[in-house]
Amino acid sequence: MQGADLIITITDRSRADQFASWFRSRGITLVLTALGQGTATTEVLDFLGLEATEKAVLFCVAPRSPRMVRQAARELWLDVPGQGVLMTVPVNSIGGSTAKEYLLHEQEGEAAMEQASTHDLIVIIANQGSTDLVMDAAREAGATGGTVIHAKGTGTELVQKFFGVSIATEQEMIFILTRSETKKPIMKAVMAKAGVHSPAQALVFSLPVGDIAGLRELDQPEP
């Protein structure tokens, strides 16, 4: 396997079917869609006269292809503000030849030039209802916005063992795409103000981002 990526795309819910169809037209078999919410503050929404921003988060695994990312940027209008953002996270391995064939159809990924990652995806797992606390801390450290999806946690009894606290099973996953130089300050700010011993009880980790489209999303407040 020359290369494969997990492709994560965040866009408005009204465009979810369009994005999923675009990926399937490129031979990508499995596209998973989760419903999420943007994290624009109430003040910004009121100023713009907007309702809460409903998002769709799409996940799929595909052969590594910077060319396809460029095509997505062009054909899905990702370089137009507000249309969405697409990022790739490298996949190290796929379990089993059947799964590999199903996900990649034996297509080989493109050879990519070795380059330093310029962006990271910060993933925060926190108690339900903690988005404002987490995002307030993240914004103070330079985050411009994020997307949250709801999830149900398991293994919460282990948190009691390791951290000495109990957490709720209803969780939120908050995704913050950021430039690499602001990753550590944002993570430290979230851990300090919304960490395990706060009401949010947040766990924080980051993933390296390879190719990306929709960079303008990072340079302005999220509508």
Coordinates of N, CA and C in Angstrom, one line a residue, residues 23-186:
F23 N -17.5 12.0 -3.5 CA -16.6 11.0 -3.0 C -16.9 9.7 -3.7
R24 N -18.2 9.3 -3.7 CA -18.5 8.0 -4.3 C -18.2 8.0 -5.8
S25 N -18.3 9.1 -6.5 CA -18.0 9.2 -7.9 C -16.5 9.0 -8.2
R26 N -15.7 9.1 -7.1 CA -14.3 8.9 -7.2 C -13.9 7.5 -6.8
G27 N -14.9 6.6 -6.6 CA -14.6 5.2 -6.3 C -14.4 5.0 -4.8
I28 N -14.8 5.9 -4.0 CA -14.7 5.7 -2.5 C -15.9 5.0 -2.1
T29 N -15.8 3.8 -1.5 CA -17.0 3.0 -1.2 C -17.7 3.4 0.0
L30 N -17.0 3.7 1.1 CA -17.7 3.9 2.4 C -17.5 5.4 2.8
V31 N -18.6 6.1 2.9 CA -18.5 7.5 3.4 C -19.5 7.6 4.6
L32 N -18.9 7.9 5.7 CA -19.7 8.0 6.9 C -20.0 9.5 7.2
T33 N -21.2 9.8 7.6 CA -21.7 11.1 7.9 C -22.2 11.3 9.3
A34 N -21.6 12.2 10.0 CA -22.1 12.5 11.4 C -22.7 14.0 11.4
L35 N -23.7 14.2 12.2 CA -24.3 15.5 12.3 C -23.6 16.3 13.4
G36 N -23.2 17.5 13.1 CA -22.5 18.3 14.1 C -23.1 19.8 14.1
Q37 N -22.5 20.6 15.0 CA -22.8 22.0 15.2 C -21.5 22.8 15.1
G38 N -21.6 24.0 14.4 CA -20.5 24.9 14.5 C -20.5 25.5 15.9
T39 N -19.3 26.2 16.1 CA -19.1 26.7 17.5 C -19.1 28.3 17.5
A40 N -19.7 28.9 16.5 CA -19.8 30.4 16.5 C -20.5 30.8 17.8
T41 N -20.0 31.9 18.4 CA -20.6 32.4 19.6 C -22.0 33.0 19.3
T42 N -22.8 33.0 20.4 CA -24.2 33.6 20.2 C -24.1 35.0 19.8
E43 N -23.1 35.8 20.2 CA -23.0 37.2 19.8 C -22.8 37.3 18.3
V44 N -21.9 36.5 17.8 CA -21.6 36.5 16.3 C -22.9 36.1 15.6
L45 N -23.6 35.1 16.0 CA -24.8 34.6 15.3 C -25.9 35.7 15.3
D46 N -26.0 36.4 16.5 CA -27.0 37.4 16.6 C -26.7 38.6 15.7
F47 N -25.4 38.9 15.7 CA -24.9 40.1 14.8 C -25.2 39.8 13.4
L48 N -25.0 38.6 12.9 CA -25.2 38.2 11.5 C -26.6 37.8 11.2
G49 N -27.5 37.7 12.2 CA -28.8 37.3 12.0 C -29.0 35.9 11.6
L50 N -28.1 35.0 12.2 CA -28.1 33.6 11.8 C -28.5 32.7 12.9
E51 N -29.1 31.5 12.5 CA -29.4 30.5 13.5 C -28.1 29.7 13.8
A52 N -28.1 28.8 14.8 CA -27.0 28.0 15.1 C -26.5 27.2 13.8
T53 N -25.2 27.1 13.6 CA -24.7 26.6 12.3 C -24.7 25.1 12.4
E54 N -25.6 24.4 11.6 CA -25.7 23.0 11.5 C -24.7 22.5 10.5
K55 N -23.8 21.5 11.0 CA -22.8 21.0 10.1 C -22.9 19.5 9.9
A56 N -22.3 19.0 8.8 CA -22.1 17.6 8.6 C -20.6 17.3 8.6
V57 N -20.2 16.2 9.2 CA -18.8 15.8 9.2 C -18.7 14.5 8.5
L58 N -18.0 14.4 7.4 CA -17.9 13.2 6.6 C -16.5 12.6 6.8
F59 N -16.5 11.2 7.0 CA -15.3 10.5 7.1 C -15.2 9.4 6.0
C60 N -14.1 9.3 5.4 CA -13.9 8.2 4.4 C -12.4 7.9 4.3
V61 N -12.1 6.7 3.9 CA -10.7 6.2 3.7 C -10.5 6.0 2.2
A62 N -9.4 6.6 1.7 CA -9.1 6.6 0.3 C -7.6 6.5 0.0
P63 N -7.2 6.0 -1.2 CA -5.8 6.1 -1.5 C -5.3 7.5 -1.4
R64 N -4.1 7.7 -0.9 CA -3.5 9.0 -0.8 C -3.5 9.7 -2.2
S65 N -4.0 10.9 -2.3 CA -4.1 11.6 -3.6 C -4.2 13.1 -3.4
P66 N -3.1 13.8 -3.3 CA -3.1 15.2 -3.3 C -3.8 15.8 -4.5
R67 N -3.8 15.1 -5.6 CA -4.5 15.5 -6.8 C -6.0 15.6 -6.5
M68 N -6.6 14.6 -5.9 CA -8.0 14.5 -5.6 C -8.4 15.7 -4.6
V69 N -7.5 16.0 -3.7 CA -7.8 17.1 -2.8 C -7.9 18.4 -3.5
R70 N -7.0 18.6 -4.5 CA -7.0 19.8 -5.3 C -8.3 19.8 -6.2
Q71 N -8.7 18.7 -6.7 CA -10.0 18.6 -7.4 C -11.2 18.9 -6.5
A72 N -11.2 18.4 -5.3 CA -12.2 18.7 -4.4 C -12.3 20.2 -4.1
A73 N -11.2 20.8 -3.9 CA -11.1 22.3 -3.6 C -11.8 23.0 -4.8
R74 N -11.5 22.6 -6.0 CA -12.0 23.3 -7.2 C -13.5 23.0 -7.4
E75 N -13.8 21.7 -7.4 CA -15.2 21.2 -7.9 C -16.2 21.4 -6.8
L76 N -15.8 21.4 -5.5 CA -16.7 21.6 -4.4 C -16.7 23.0 -3.8
W77 N -15.9 23.9 -4.5 CA -15.8 25.3 -4.1 C -15.3 25.5 -2.7
L78 N -14.4 24.7 -2.3 CA -13.9 24.7 -0.9 C -13.1 26.0 -0.6
D79 N -12.6 26.6 -1.7 CA -11.8 27.8 -1.5 C -12.7 29.1 -1.3
V80 N -14.0 28.9 -1.5 CA -14.9 30.0 -1.2 C -15.3 29.9 0.3
P81 N -15.2 31.0 1.0 CA -15.5 31.0 2.4 C -16.9 30.5 2.7
G82 N -17.0 29.6 3.7 CA -18.3 29.1 4.1 C -18.7 27.8 3.5
Q83 N -17.9 27.3 2.5 CA -18.3 26.1 1.8 C -17.8 24.9 2.5
G84 N -16.8 25.0 3.3 CA -16.4 23.8 4.1 C -14.9 23.7 4.1
V85 N -14.4 22.7 4.7 CA -13.0 22.4 4.8 C -12.8 20.9 4.7
L86 N -11.7 20.5 4.1 CA -11.4 19.1 3.9 C -9.9 18.9 4.3
M87 N -9.7 17.8 5.1 CA -8.3 17.6 5.5 C -8.0 16.1 5.5
T88 N -6.8 15.7 5.3 CA -6.4 14.3 5.3 C -5.5 14.0 6.5
V89 N -5.7 12.8 7.1 CA -4.9 12.3 8.2 C -4.3 10.9 7.7
P90 N -3.0 10.8 7.7 CA -2.4 9.5 7.2 C -2.9 8.3 7.9
V91 N -3.1 7.2 7.2 CA -3.5 5.9 7.7 C -2.2 5.0 7.7
N92 N -1.9 4.4 8.8 CA -0.7 3.6 8.8 C -0.9 2.2 8.2
S93 N -2.1 1.6 8.5 CA -2.3 0.3 8.1 C -3.8 0.0 8.1
I94 N -4.2 -1.0 7.3 CA -5.6 -1.5 7.2 C -5.6 -2.9 7.5
G95 N -6.5 -3.4 8.4 CA -6.5 -4.7 8.9 C -7.2 -5.7 7.9
G96 N -6.4 -6.5 7.3 CA -7.0 -7.6 6.4 C -7.0 -7.2 4.9
S97 N -6.7 -8.1 4.1 CA -6.7 -7.8 2.6 C -8.1 -7.5 2.1
T98 N -9.2 -8.2 2.7 CA -10.5 -7.9 2.2 C -11.0 -6.5 2.5
A99 N -10.7 -6.0 3.8 CA -11.0 -4.7 4.1 C -10.2 -3.7 3.3
K100 N -9.0 -4.0 3.0 CA -8.2 -3.1 2.2 C -8.7 -3.0 0.8
E101 N -9.1 -4.1 0.2 CA -9.7 -4.1 -1.1 C -11.0 -3.4 -1.2
Y102 N -11.8 -3.6 -0.1 CA -13.1 -2.9 0.0 C -13.0 -1.4 0.0
L103 N -12.0 -0.9 0.9 CA -11.8 0.5 1.1 C -11.1 1.2 -0.1
L104 N -10.1 0.5 -0.6 CA -9.2 1.1 -1.6 C -9.4 0.6 -3.0
H105 N -10.1 -0.5 -3.2 CA -10.3 -1.1 -4.5 C -8.9 -1.4 -5.2
E106 N -7.9 -1.7 -4.4 CA -6.6 -2.0 -4.8 C -6.0 -0.9 -5.6
Q107 N -6.5 0.3 -5.5 CA -5.9 1.5 -6.1 C -4.7 1.9 -5.3
E108 N -3.6 2.3 -6.0 CA -2.4 2.7 -5.3 C -2.5 4.2 -5.0
G109 N -2.1 4.6 -3.9 CA -2.0 6.0 -3.6 C -0.9 6.7 -4.3
E110 N -1.0 8.0 -4.4 CA 0.1 8.7 -5.1 C 1.3 8.9 -4.2
A111 N 2.4 8.9 -4.8 CA 3.7 9.2 -4.1 C 3.6 10.7 -3.7
A112 N 3.9 10.9 -2.4 CA 3.9 12.3 -1.9 C 5.3 12.7 -1.5
M113 N 5.6 14.0 -1.8 CA 6.9 14.5 -1.4 C 6.9 14.6 0.2
E114 N 8.0 14.3 0.8 CA 8.1 14.4 2.2 C 8.0 15.9 2.6
Q115 N 7.1 16.3 3.4 CA 7.0 17.7 3.8 C 6.5 17.8 5.3
A116 N 6.9 18.8 5.9 CA 6.5 19.0 7.3 C 5.0 19.4 7.4
S117 N 4.3 18.8 8.3 CA 2.9 19.2 8.5 C 2.7 20.6 8.9
T118 N 1.9 21.3 8.3 CA 1.6 22.7 8.7 C 0.4 22.9 9.5
H119 N -0.5 21.9 9.6 CA -1.7 22.0 10.3 C -1.9 20.7 11.2
D120 N -2.7 20.9 12.2 CA -3.0 19.8 13.1 C -4.5 19.8 13.4
L121 N -5.1 18.6 13.6 CA -6.5 18.5 14.0 C -6.5 18.2 15.5
I122 N -7.0 19.1 16.3 CA -7.1 18.9 17.7 C -8.5 18.2 18.0
V123 N -8.5 17.1 18.7 CA -9.8 16.4 19.0 C -10.0 16.5 20.5
I124 N -11.1 17.0 20.9 CA -11.4 17.1 22.4 C -12.6 16.3 22.7
I125 N -12.6 15.5 23.7 CA -13.7 14.7 24.1 C -14.1 15.2 25.5
A126 N -15.3 15.7 25.6 CA -15.8 16.4 26.8 C -17.2 16.0 27.1
N127 N -17.6 16.3 28.4 CA -19.0 16.1 28.8 C -20.0 16.9 27.9
Q128 N -21.1 16.3 27.7 CA -22.1 17.0 26.9 C -22.5 18.3 27.6
G129 N -22.6 19.4 26.7 CA -22.9 20.7 27.2 C -21.7 21.5 27.6
S130 N -20.5 21.0 27.3 CA -19.3 21.7 27.6 C -18.6 22.5 26.5
T131 N -19.3 22.6 25.3 CA -18.7 23.2 24.2 C -18.3 24.6 24.4
D132 N -19.1 25.4 25.1 CA -18.8 26.8 25.3 C -17.5 26.9 26.2
L133 N -17.5 26.1 27.3 CA -16.3 26.2 28.2 C -15.0 25.8 27.4
V134 N -15.1 24.8 26.6 CA -13.9 24.3 25.8 C -13.5 25.4 24.8
M135 N -14.5 25.9 24.1 CA -14.2 26.8 23.0 C -13.7 28.2 23.5
D136 N -14.3 28.6 24.7 CA -13.8 29.9 25.2 C -12.3 29.8 25.6
A137 N -11.9 28.6 26.1 CA -10.5 28.4 26.4 C -9.7 28.3 25.1
A138 N -10.2 27.6 24.2 CA -9.4 27.5 22.9 C -9.3 28.8 22.2
R139 N -10.3 29.6 22.2 CA -10.2 30.9 21.5 C -9.2 31.8 22.1
E140 N -9.2 31.8 23.4 CA -8.2 32.6 24.1 C -6.8 32.3 23.7
A141 N -6.5 31.1 23.2 CA -5.2 30.7 22.8 C -5.0 30.7 21.3
G142 N -6.0 31.2 20.6 CA -5.8 31.4 19.1 C -6.7 30.6 18.2
A143 N -7.6 29.8 18.7 CA -8.5 29.0 17.9 C -9.5 29.9 17.2
T144 N -9.8 29.7 16.0 CA -10.8 30.5 15.3 C -12.2 29.9 15.3
G145 N -12.3 28.6 15.5 CA -13.6 28.0 15.5 C -13.5 26.5 15.6
G146 N -14.6 25.8 15.6 CA -14.5 24.3 15.7 C -15.9 23.7 15.3
T147 N -15.9 22.4 15.3 CA -17.2 21.7 15.0 C -17.4 20.6 16.1
V148 N -18.6 20.5 16.6 CA -18.8 19.5 17.6 C -19.9 18.5 17.1
I149 N -19.6 17.2 17.5 CA -20.6 16.1 17.2 C -20.8 15.4 18.6
H150 N -22.0 14.9 18.7 CA -22.4 14.2 19.9 C -22.1 12.7 19.8
A151 N -21.7 12.2 21.0 CA -21.3 10.8 21.0 C -21.7 10.2 22.4
K152 N -21.6 8.9 22.4 CA -21.9 8.1 23.7 C -20.6 7.4 24.0
G153 N -20.1 7.6 25.3 CA -18.9 7.1 25.7 C -19.0 5.7 26.3
T154 N -18.0 4.9 26.3 CA -17.9 3.6 27.0 C -16.6 3.6 27.8
G155 N -16.4 2.7 28.7 CA -15.2 2.6 29.4 C -15.0 3.7 30.4
T156 N -16.1 4.4 30.8 CA -16.0 5.5 31.7 C -15.5 5.1 33.1
E157 N -15.7 3.8 33.5 CA -15.2 3.4 34.8 C -13.7 3.4 34.8
L158 N -13.0 3.4 33.7 CA -11.6 3.5 33.7 C -11.1 4.9 34.0
V159 N -11.9 5.9 33.7 CA -11.5 7.2 34.0 C -11.5 7.4 35.5
Q160 N -12.4 6.7 36.2 CA -12.3 6.8 37.7 C -11.0 6.2 38.2
K161 N -10.5 5.1 37.6 CA -9.3 4.5 38.0 C -8.1 5.4 37.7
F162 N -8.0 6.0 36.6 CA -6.8 6.7 36.2 C -6.8 8.2 36.7
F163 N -8.0 8.8 36.7 CA -8.1 10.2 37.1 C -8.8 10.5 38.4
G164 N -9.4 9.5 39.0 CA -10.1 9.7 40.3 C -11.4 10.5 40.2
V165 N -11.9 10.5 39.0 CA -13.2 11.2 38.8 C -14.1 10.3 37.9
S166 N -15.4 10.6 38.0 CA -16.4 9.9 37.2 C -16.9 10.8 36.1
I167 N -17.2 10.4 34.9 CA -17.6 11.2 33.9 C -19.0 10.6 33.3
A168 N -19.7 11.5 32.6 CA -21.0 11.1 32.0 C -20.7 10.3 30.8
T169 N -21.7 9.5 30.4 CA -21.5 8.7 29.2 C -21.9 9.5 28.0
E170 N -22.7 10.6 28.1 CA -23.0 11.5 27.0 C -21.9 12.4 26.8
Q171 N -21.3 12.3 25.6 CA -20.0 13.1 25.4 C -20.2 14.0 24.1
E172 N -19.3 14.9 24.0 CA -19.2 15.7 22.8 C -17.7 15.6 22.3
M173 N -17.6 15.4 20.9 CA -16.3 15.4 20.3 C -16.2 16.8 19.6
I174 N -15.2 17.5 19.9 CA -15.0 18.9 19.3 C -13.7 18.8 18.5
F175 N -13.9 19.2 17.2 CA -12.7 19.2 16.2 C -12.3 20.6 16.0
I176 N -11.0 20.9 16.2 CA -10.5 22.2 15.9 C -9.3 22.0 15.0
L177 N -9.4 22.6 13.8 CA -8.3 22.6 12.8 C -7.5 23.8 13.0
T178 N -6.2 23.7 13.2 CA -5.4 24.8 13.5 C -4.0 24.7 12.9
R179 N -3.4 25.8 12.8 CA -2.0 25.8 12.3 C -1.1 25.2 13.4
S180 N 0.0 24.6 12.9 CA 0.8 23.8 13.9 C 1.4 24.6 15.0
E181 N 1.7 25.9 14.7 CA 2.3 26.7 15.7 C 1.4 27.1 16.9
T182 N 0.1 27.0 16.6 CA -0.9 27.3 17.7 C -1.5 26.1 18.4
K183 N -1.0 24.9 17.9 CA -1.6 23.6 18.5 C -1.3 23.5 20.0
K184 N -0.1 23.7 20.4 CA 0.3 23.5 21.8 C -0.4 24.5 22.7
P185 N -0.4 25.8 22.4 CA -1.1 26.7 23.2 C -2.6 26.4 23.4
I186 N -3.2 26.0 22.3 CA -4.6 25.7 22.4 C -4.9 24.5 23.3

